[in-house]
Structures are given as C-alpha cells and as structure tokens.
C-alpha cells in the first residue's frame, strides 16, 4: 500500500515536493496567505493533521499539502483562488472541488479520511421506517362528521 505524503519541512512548506507528486493520485491542498488571520488560525490545525496523516497507509496514492501565497502561482490545481484559506481537492493534477465545511479539526479530519479512502463514504444498510397513520380519537371523528354535515346543509340552501 502506498504511504500518504506531506510537503511539510519543519515550519515551512516545500513546493518542490508538491510539484513532484501532484500528478499522481489525490492531493488535499491548503492555500494560505501569511497576512490572513483565518489562515494563521488554521495553520496549527492543518500542521497537526499533516503530521497525523503523513506516512499512513492509503489505498490510493495521496498527499496532504499546504502552500503559502507566493508559492502556488502557475502550479497545477491552484488557479482561481477567491479567498483565504482555501482547502482544495486535486486529483491527478486537476482541480476537483473546494472544501466548504467547517474549519475545525474533526470536520477536516473527516473530509481527509473520506477523500483519501481511509473511511467509507456512506454507511448504509438501514431499513427505512414506514410511517403509520394514527387513528383519530372518537371526539375528533365526531367533530369532523359534524363539520361535514354543516357543509352539506349550507350547500343545500
């Protein structure tokens, strides 16, 4: 089984590792800017996830990467950034989708696991419940009968 790669080198991110591996398999990429407050808040969480998933077995060839603002111009899968931080799924060097969920650790971990094939995307098998119609109480049935009678009397007049 292939191992999950990471482009983290100490506190920085190596763009050479990203360029060498982006064409092979699945890449989950975080595009950040050093001046962005949201990016600075996401950085420790993303680094923790990169450390957790790097060198883990994966059914697909995979990489978790992060690039700073000046590093990604002209790189595959990096065009069209509208805001920071942008978390993106790139398959075989082609952009697939941007992550739209929460930026907390649990949500990001779930996204990474499902996209890299470490966890089943859907656990099905449950039987659908059939909704049963409740019987009306006697009082409600009488009321509805009376309403119907009143309507028919009004129509006859």
Backbone as numpy.savetxt, mean C-alpha at the origin, in Angstrom:
# Nx Ny Nz CAx CAy CAz Cx Cy Cz
16.81 -19.19 -3.15 15.97 -18.00 -3.15 16.85 -16.76 -3.15
16.46 -15.75 -3.93 17.25 -14.51 -3.92 17.05 -13.72 -2.63
18.03 -12.91 -2.32 17.98 -12.06 -1.12 17.49 -10.67 -1.52
16.85 -9.99 -0.57 16.41 -8.62 -0.79 17.62 -7.71 -0.61
17.84 -6.83 -1.58 18.97 -5.91 -1.53 18.54 -4.55 -0.98
19.52 -3.78 -0.56 19.27 -2.44 -0.06 20.39 -1.54 -0.57
20.09 -0.26 -0.81 21.14 0.66 -1.28 21.65 1.56 -0.15
21.46 1.15 1.09 21.89 1.95 2.24 23.37 1.72 2.50
24.12 2.80 2.60 25.55 2.77 2.94 25.76 3.69 4.14
25.75 3.15 5.32 25.87 3.97 6.53 24.62 4.82 6.70
24.82 6.15 6.70 23.68 7.06 6.80 23.21 7.54 5.44
23.99 7.27 4.40 23.66 7.75 3.05 23.10 6.62 2.20
22.65 6.99 0.98 22.11 6.03 0.03 22.97 6.03 -1.22
23.35 4.85 -1.70 24.22 4.72 -2.86 23.37 4.56 -4.13
23.46 5.55 -5.02 22.66 5.49 -6.25 23.19 4.44 -7.22
24.46 4.08 -7.12 25.05 3.08 -8.01 24.42 1.70 -7.83
24.14 1.35 -6.59 23.49 0.07 -6.30 22.09 0.06 -6.89
21.38 1.19 -6.78 20.03 1.28 -7.34 20.06 1.10 -8.85
20.96 1.82 -9.52 21.05 1.75 -10.99 21.40 0.34 -11.45
22.27 -0.34 -10.71 22.70 -1.68 -11.10 21.59 -2.72 -10.95
20.67 -2.51 -10.01 19.67 -3.54 -9.70 18.24 -3.19 -10.07
17.96 -1.99 -10.55 16.57 -1.58 -10.80 15.91 -2.38 -11.93
16.69 -2.84 -12.89 16.12 -3.57 -14.03 15.75 -5.01 -13.68
16.21 -5.51 -12.58 15.97 -6.91 -12.20 14.94 -6.99 -11.09
13.73 -7.35 -11.41 12.71 -7.63 -10.39 12.00 -6.40 -9.86
11.63 -6.49 -8.60 10.78 -5.49 -7.95 11.63 -4.57 -7.07
11.36 -3.26 -7.17 12.04 -2.29 -6.32 11.00 -1.42 -5.64
11.15 -1.25 -4.34 10.32 -0.29 -3.62 11.24 0.86 -3.25
10.88 2.03 -3.74 11.78 3.18 -3.72 11.15 4.34 -2.96
11.92 4.95 -2.08 11.49 6.16 -1.38 12.30 7.32 -1.94
11.62 8.31 -2.48 12.27 9.51 -3.01 12.08 10.62 -1.98
13.21 11.14 -1.48 13.16 12.11 -0.39 13.95 13.36 -0.74
13.68 14.42 0.00 14.42 15.67 -0.16 14.98 16.07 1.21
16.22 16.56 1.26 16.82 16.89 2.56 16.15 18.08 3.25
15.49 18.96 2.50 14.86 20.14 3.08 13.41 19.89 3.52
12.87 18.70 3.24 11.46 18.39 3.50 11.29 17.82 4.91
10.41 18.43 5.69 10.16 17.98 7.06 9.52 16.60 7.12
8.60 16.31 6.18 7.95 14.99 6.16 8.98 13.90 5.84
9.92 14.22 4.96 10.97 13.25 4.61 11.87 12.97 5.81
12.20 14.03 6.55 13.04 13.85 7.73 12.33 12.99 8.78
11.00 13.11 8.86 10.24 12.29 9.80 10.17 10.84 9.33
10.13 10.61 8.00 10.03 9.27 7.45 11.37 8.53 7.43
12.47 9.28 7.36 13.79 8.69 7.17 14.15 7.63 8.22
13.99 7.86 9.53 14.34 6.81 10.50 13.48 5.55 10.33
12.21 5.73 10.03 11.32 4.58 9.82 11.76 3.80 8.59
12.06 4.51 7.50 12.47 3.85 6.26 13.80 3.12 6.44
14.74 3.76 7.16 16.04 3.11 7.43 15.85 1.83 8.25
14.95 1.89 9.23 14.67 0.71 10.05 14.10 -0.42 9.20
13.18 -0.08 8.28 12.59 -1.09 7.39 13.63 -1.64 6.43
14.53 -0.78 5.94 15.60 -1.24 5.04 16.51 -2.22 5.77
16.85 -1.92 7.02 17.69 -2.83 7.80 16.97 -4.16 8.07
15.68 -4.07 8.34 14.90 -5.27 8.66 14.76 -6.21 7.45
14.54 -5.63 6.27 14.28 -6.46 5.10 15.52 -6.82 4.29
16.63 -6.10 4.47 17.81 -6.41 3.66 18.36 -7.78 4.06
18.80 -8.53 3.05 19.33 -9.89 3.17 18.28 -10.92 3.64
17.01 -10.59 3.52 15.95 -11.53 3.81 15.63 -12.30 2.54
15.23 -13.55 2.67 14.86 -14.34 1.48 13.56 -13.81 0.89
13.51 -13.82 -0.44 12.33 -13.34 -1.15 12.06 -14.24 -2.34
10.78 -14.52 -2.67 10.50 -15.34 -3.84 10.83 -14.63 -5.15
10.94 -13.31 -5.13 11.27 -12.52 -6.31 12.61 -11.83 -6.09
13.25 -11.44 -7.18 14.42 -10.59 -7.07 13.93 -9.21 -6.64
14.40 -8.71 -5.50 13.82 -7.49 -4.95 14.87 -6.57 -4.34
14.48 -5.29 -4.23 15.35 -4.30 -3.61 14.49 -3.24 -2.93
14.95 -2.79 -1.78 14.33 -1.65 -1.09 15.37 -0.54 -1.14
14.97 0.61 -1.68 15.94 1.67 -1.90 15.37 3.03 -1.49
16.27 3.97 -1.32 15.91 5.36 -1.07 16.90 6.23 -1.82
16.41 7.30 -2.40 17.27 8.25 -3.10 16.94 9.66 -2.63
17.98 10.46 -2.50 17.81 11.86 -2.14 17.48 12.67 -3.40
17.12 13.91 -3.21 16.62 14.76 -4.30 17.57 14.87 -5.48
18.84 15.04 -5.29 19.78 15.22 -6.40 20.21 13.92 -7.07
19.93 12.80 -6.47 20.45 11.52 -6.97 19.60 10.88 -8.06
18.33 11.19 -8.16 17.47 10.37 -9.01 17.13 10.96 -10.37
17.63 12.14 -10.72 17.31 12.71 -12.03 17.82 11.80 -13.15
16.93 11.44 -14.06 17.29 10.60 -15.20 17.34 9.11 -14.91
17.06 8.70 -13.69 17.08 7.27 -13.35 15.74 6.64 -13.70
15.76 5.33 -13.96 14.53 4.61 -14.31 13.57 4.57 -13.13
12.29 4.82 -13.42 11.26 4.73 -12.39 11.18 5.92 -11.47
11.91 6.99 -11.76 11.96 8.13 -10.83 11.27 9.39 -11.35
10.81 9.39 -12.58 10.24 10.60 -13.16 8.86 10.92 -12.61
8.46 12.18 -12.74 7.11 12.61 -12.38 6.83 12.70 -10.89
7.80 13.12 -10.11 7.59 13.26 -8.68 6.84 14.58 -8.44
5.72 14.49 -7.73 4.90 15.68 -7.47 5.04 16.20 -6.05
5.46 15.34 -5.14 5.60 15.75 -3.75 6.57 14.84 -3.03
6.98 15.28 -1.85 7.92 14.50 -1.06 7.28 14.13 0.27
7.58 13.00 0.85 8.29 11.86 0.27 7.36 11.08 -0.66
7.92 10.50 -1.70 7.18 9.66 -2.62 7.70 8.24 -2.48
6.79 7.31 -2.20 7.15 5.90 -2.11 6.56 5.23 -3.32
7.40 4.54 -4.06 7.04 4.08 -5.39 7.40 2.61 -5.59
6.56 1.94 -6.36 6.81 0.55 -6.74 7.29 0.55 -8.19
8.47 -0.04 -8.42 9.07 -0.12 -9.75 9.33 -1.59 -10.06
8.81 -2.07 -11.19 9.04 -3.47 -11.59 9.82 -3.48 -12.90
10.95 -4.16 -12.89 11.83 -4.29 -14.05 12.15 -2.93 -14.69
12.40 -1.94 -13.86 12.79 -0.62 -14.34 11.65 0.25 -14.78
10.40 -0.21 -14.66 9.24 0.58 -15.09 8.37 0.91 -13.89
7.94 2.17 -13.86 7.06 2.65 -12.78 5.74 1.88 -12.80
5.29 1.41 -11.63 4.02 0.71 -11.52 2.97 1.55 -10.80
3.29 1.98 -9.57 2.33 2.79 -8.82 3.02 3.50 -7.66
2.39 4.58 -7.19 2.83 5.28 -5.99 2.04 4.74 -4.81
2.71 4.67 -3.67 2.06 4.22 -2.44 1.23 5.37 -1.89
-0.04 5.11 -1.59 -0.95 6.16 -1.13 -1.36 6.02 0.33
-0.88 5.00 1.01 -1.33 4.72 2.37 -0.63 5.55 3.43
-0.81 5.12 4.66 -0.24 5.78 5.82 1.28 5.63 5.82
1.97 6.56 6.46 3.44 6.53 6.49 3.98 5.94 7.78
3.14 5.28 8.57 3.65 4.67 9.79 4.31 3.33 9.47
5.08 2.84 10.41 5.91 1.65 10.18 5.10 0.40 9.83
4.00 0.18 10.52 3.19 -1.03 10.30 2.59 -1.04 8.89
2.08 0.10 8.45 1.47 0.17 7.11 2.52 0.00 6.02
3.67 0.63 6.18 4.75 0.49 5.20 5.27 -0.95 5.16
5.37 -1.57 6.32 5.84 -2.96 6.39 4.87 -3.88 5.66
3.58 -3.67 5.85 2.57 -4.47 5.17 2.65 -4.28 3.65
2.84 -3.04 3.20 2.97 -2.76 1.77 4.18 -3.48 1.18
5.32 -3.41 1.87 6.54 -4.05 1.39 6.35 -5.57 1.33
5.78 -6.14 2.37 5.59 -7.59 2.40 4.66 -8.08 1.29
3.58 -7.35 1.04 2.65 -7.80 0.00 3.24 -7.64 -1.39
3.95 -6.55 -1.64 4.49 -6.31 -2.97 5.70 -7.20 -3.29
6.46 -7.57 -2.28 7.62 -8.42 -2.51 7.28 -9.90 -2.43
6.03 -10.23 -2.16 5.60 -11.62 -2.14 5.97 -12.35 -0.86
6.21 -11.62 0.22 6.56 -12.25 1.49 5.31 -12.65 2.27
4.18 -12.09 1.87 2.93 -12.33 2.57 1.83 -12.46 1.52
0.85 -13.29 1.78 -0.25 -13.46 0.84 -1.02 -12.14 0.74
-1.43 -11.76 -0.48 -2.15 -10.51 -0.67 -3.57 -10.57 -0.13
-4.19 -11.74 -0.21 -5.57 -11.85 0.22 -5.78 -13.19 0.89
-6.34 -13.18 2.05 -6.67 -14.43 2.71 -8.16 -14.63 2.57
-8.55 -15.51 1.72 -9.97 -15.73 1.46 -10.44 -17.02 2.09
-11.51 -17.54 1.55 -12.02 -18.82 1.99 -13.21 -18.73 2.91
-13.50 -17.56 3.42 -14.64 -17.43 4.32 -15.96 -17.50 3.56
-16.94 -18.15 4.16 -18.24 -18.27 3.53 -19.03 -16.99 3.77
-19.70 -16.52 2.74 -20.51 -15.31 2.89 -21.75 -15.63 3.71
-22.09 -14.75 4.58 -23.28 -14.94 5.39 -24.50 -14.48 4.62
-25.54 -15.23 4.76 -26.80 -14.86 4.12 -27.60 -14.04 5.12
-28.09 -12.92 4.67 -28.89 -12.08 5.55 -30.30 -12.65 5.61
-30.77 -12.87 6.80 -32.13 -13.37 6.95 -33.05 -12.22 7.30
-34.22 -12.27 6.76 -35.19 -11.21 7.01 -35.91 -11.51 8.31
-35.96 -10.55 9.16 -36.63 -10.73 10.44 -38.14 -10.64 10.26
-38.84 -11.42 11.03 -40.29 -11.33 11.01 -40.71 -10.11 11.81
-41.74 -9.47 11.32 -42.26 -8.32 12.05 -43.05 -8.80 13.25
-43.05 -7.96 14.27 -43.84 -8.30 15.45 -45.33 -8.15 15.12
-46.19 -8.71 15.96 -47.64 -8.65 15.71 -48.14 -7.22 15.62
-47.65 -6.40 16.52 -48.10 -5.00 16.56 -47.77 -4.29 15.25
-46.56 -4.50 14.73 -46.15 -3.85 13.47 -46.96 -4.37 12.30
-47.28 -5.66 12.32 -48.10 -6.22 11.24 -49.49 -5.61 11.25
-50.06 -5.43 12.44 -51.39 -4.82 12.55 -51.37 -3.39 12.05
-50.31 -2.64 12.45 -50.20 -1.25 12.00 -50.13 -1.15 10.49
-49.34 -2.00 9.90 -49.20 -1.95 8.45 -50.51 -2.34 7.76
-51.28 -3.29 8.33 -52.59 -3.63 7.77 -53.53 -2.44 7.83
-53.54 -1.74 8.97 -54.39 -0.57 9.13 -54.03 0.52 8.12
-52.75 0.71 7.89 -52.31 1.72 6.91 -52.81 1.36 5.53
-52.69 0.09 5.18 -53.16 -0.35 3.87 -54.66 -0.12 3.71
-55.44 -0.41 4.75 -56.88 -0.21 4.70 -57.22 1.25 4.52
-56.53 2.13 5.24 -56.78 3.57 5.11 -56.51 4.05 3.69
-55.41 3.58 3.12 -55.07 3.96 1.74 -56.17 3.55 0.77
-56.64 2.32 0.91 -57.68 1.84 -0.02 -58.98 2.61 0.18
-59.34 2.98 1.41 -60.54 3.77 1.67 -60.44 5.14 1.01
-59.28 5.76 1.10 -59.08 7.09 0.50 -59.21 7.02 -1.00
-58.68 5.98 -1.58 -58.73 5.82 -3.03 -60.16 5.63 -3.52
-60.99 4.93 -2.75 -62.37 4.65 -3.15 -63.22 5.90 -3.15
-62.92 6.83 -2.31 -63.74 8.04 -2.17 -63.67 8.91 -3.34
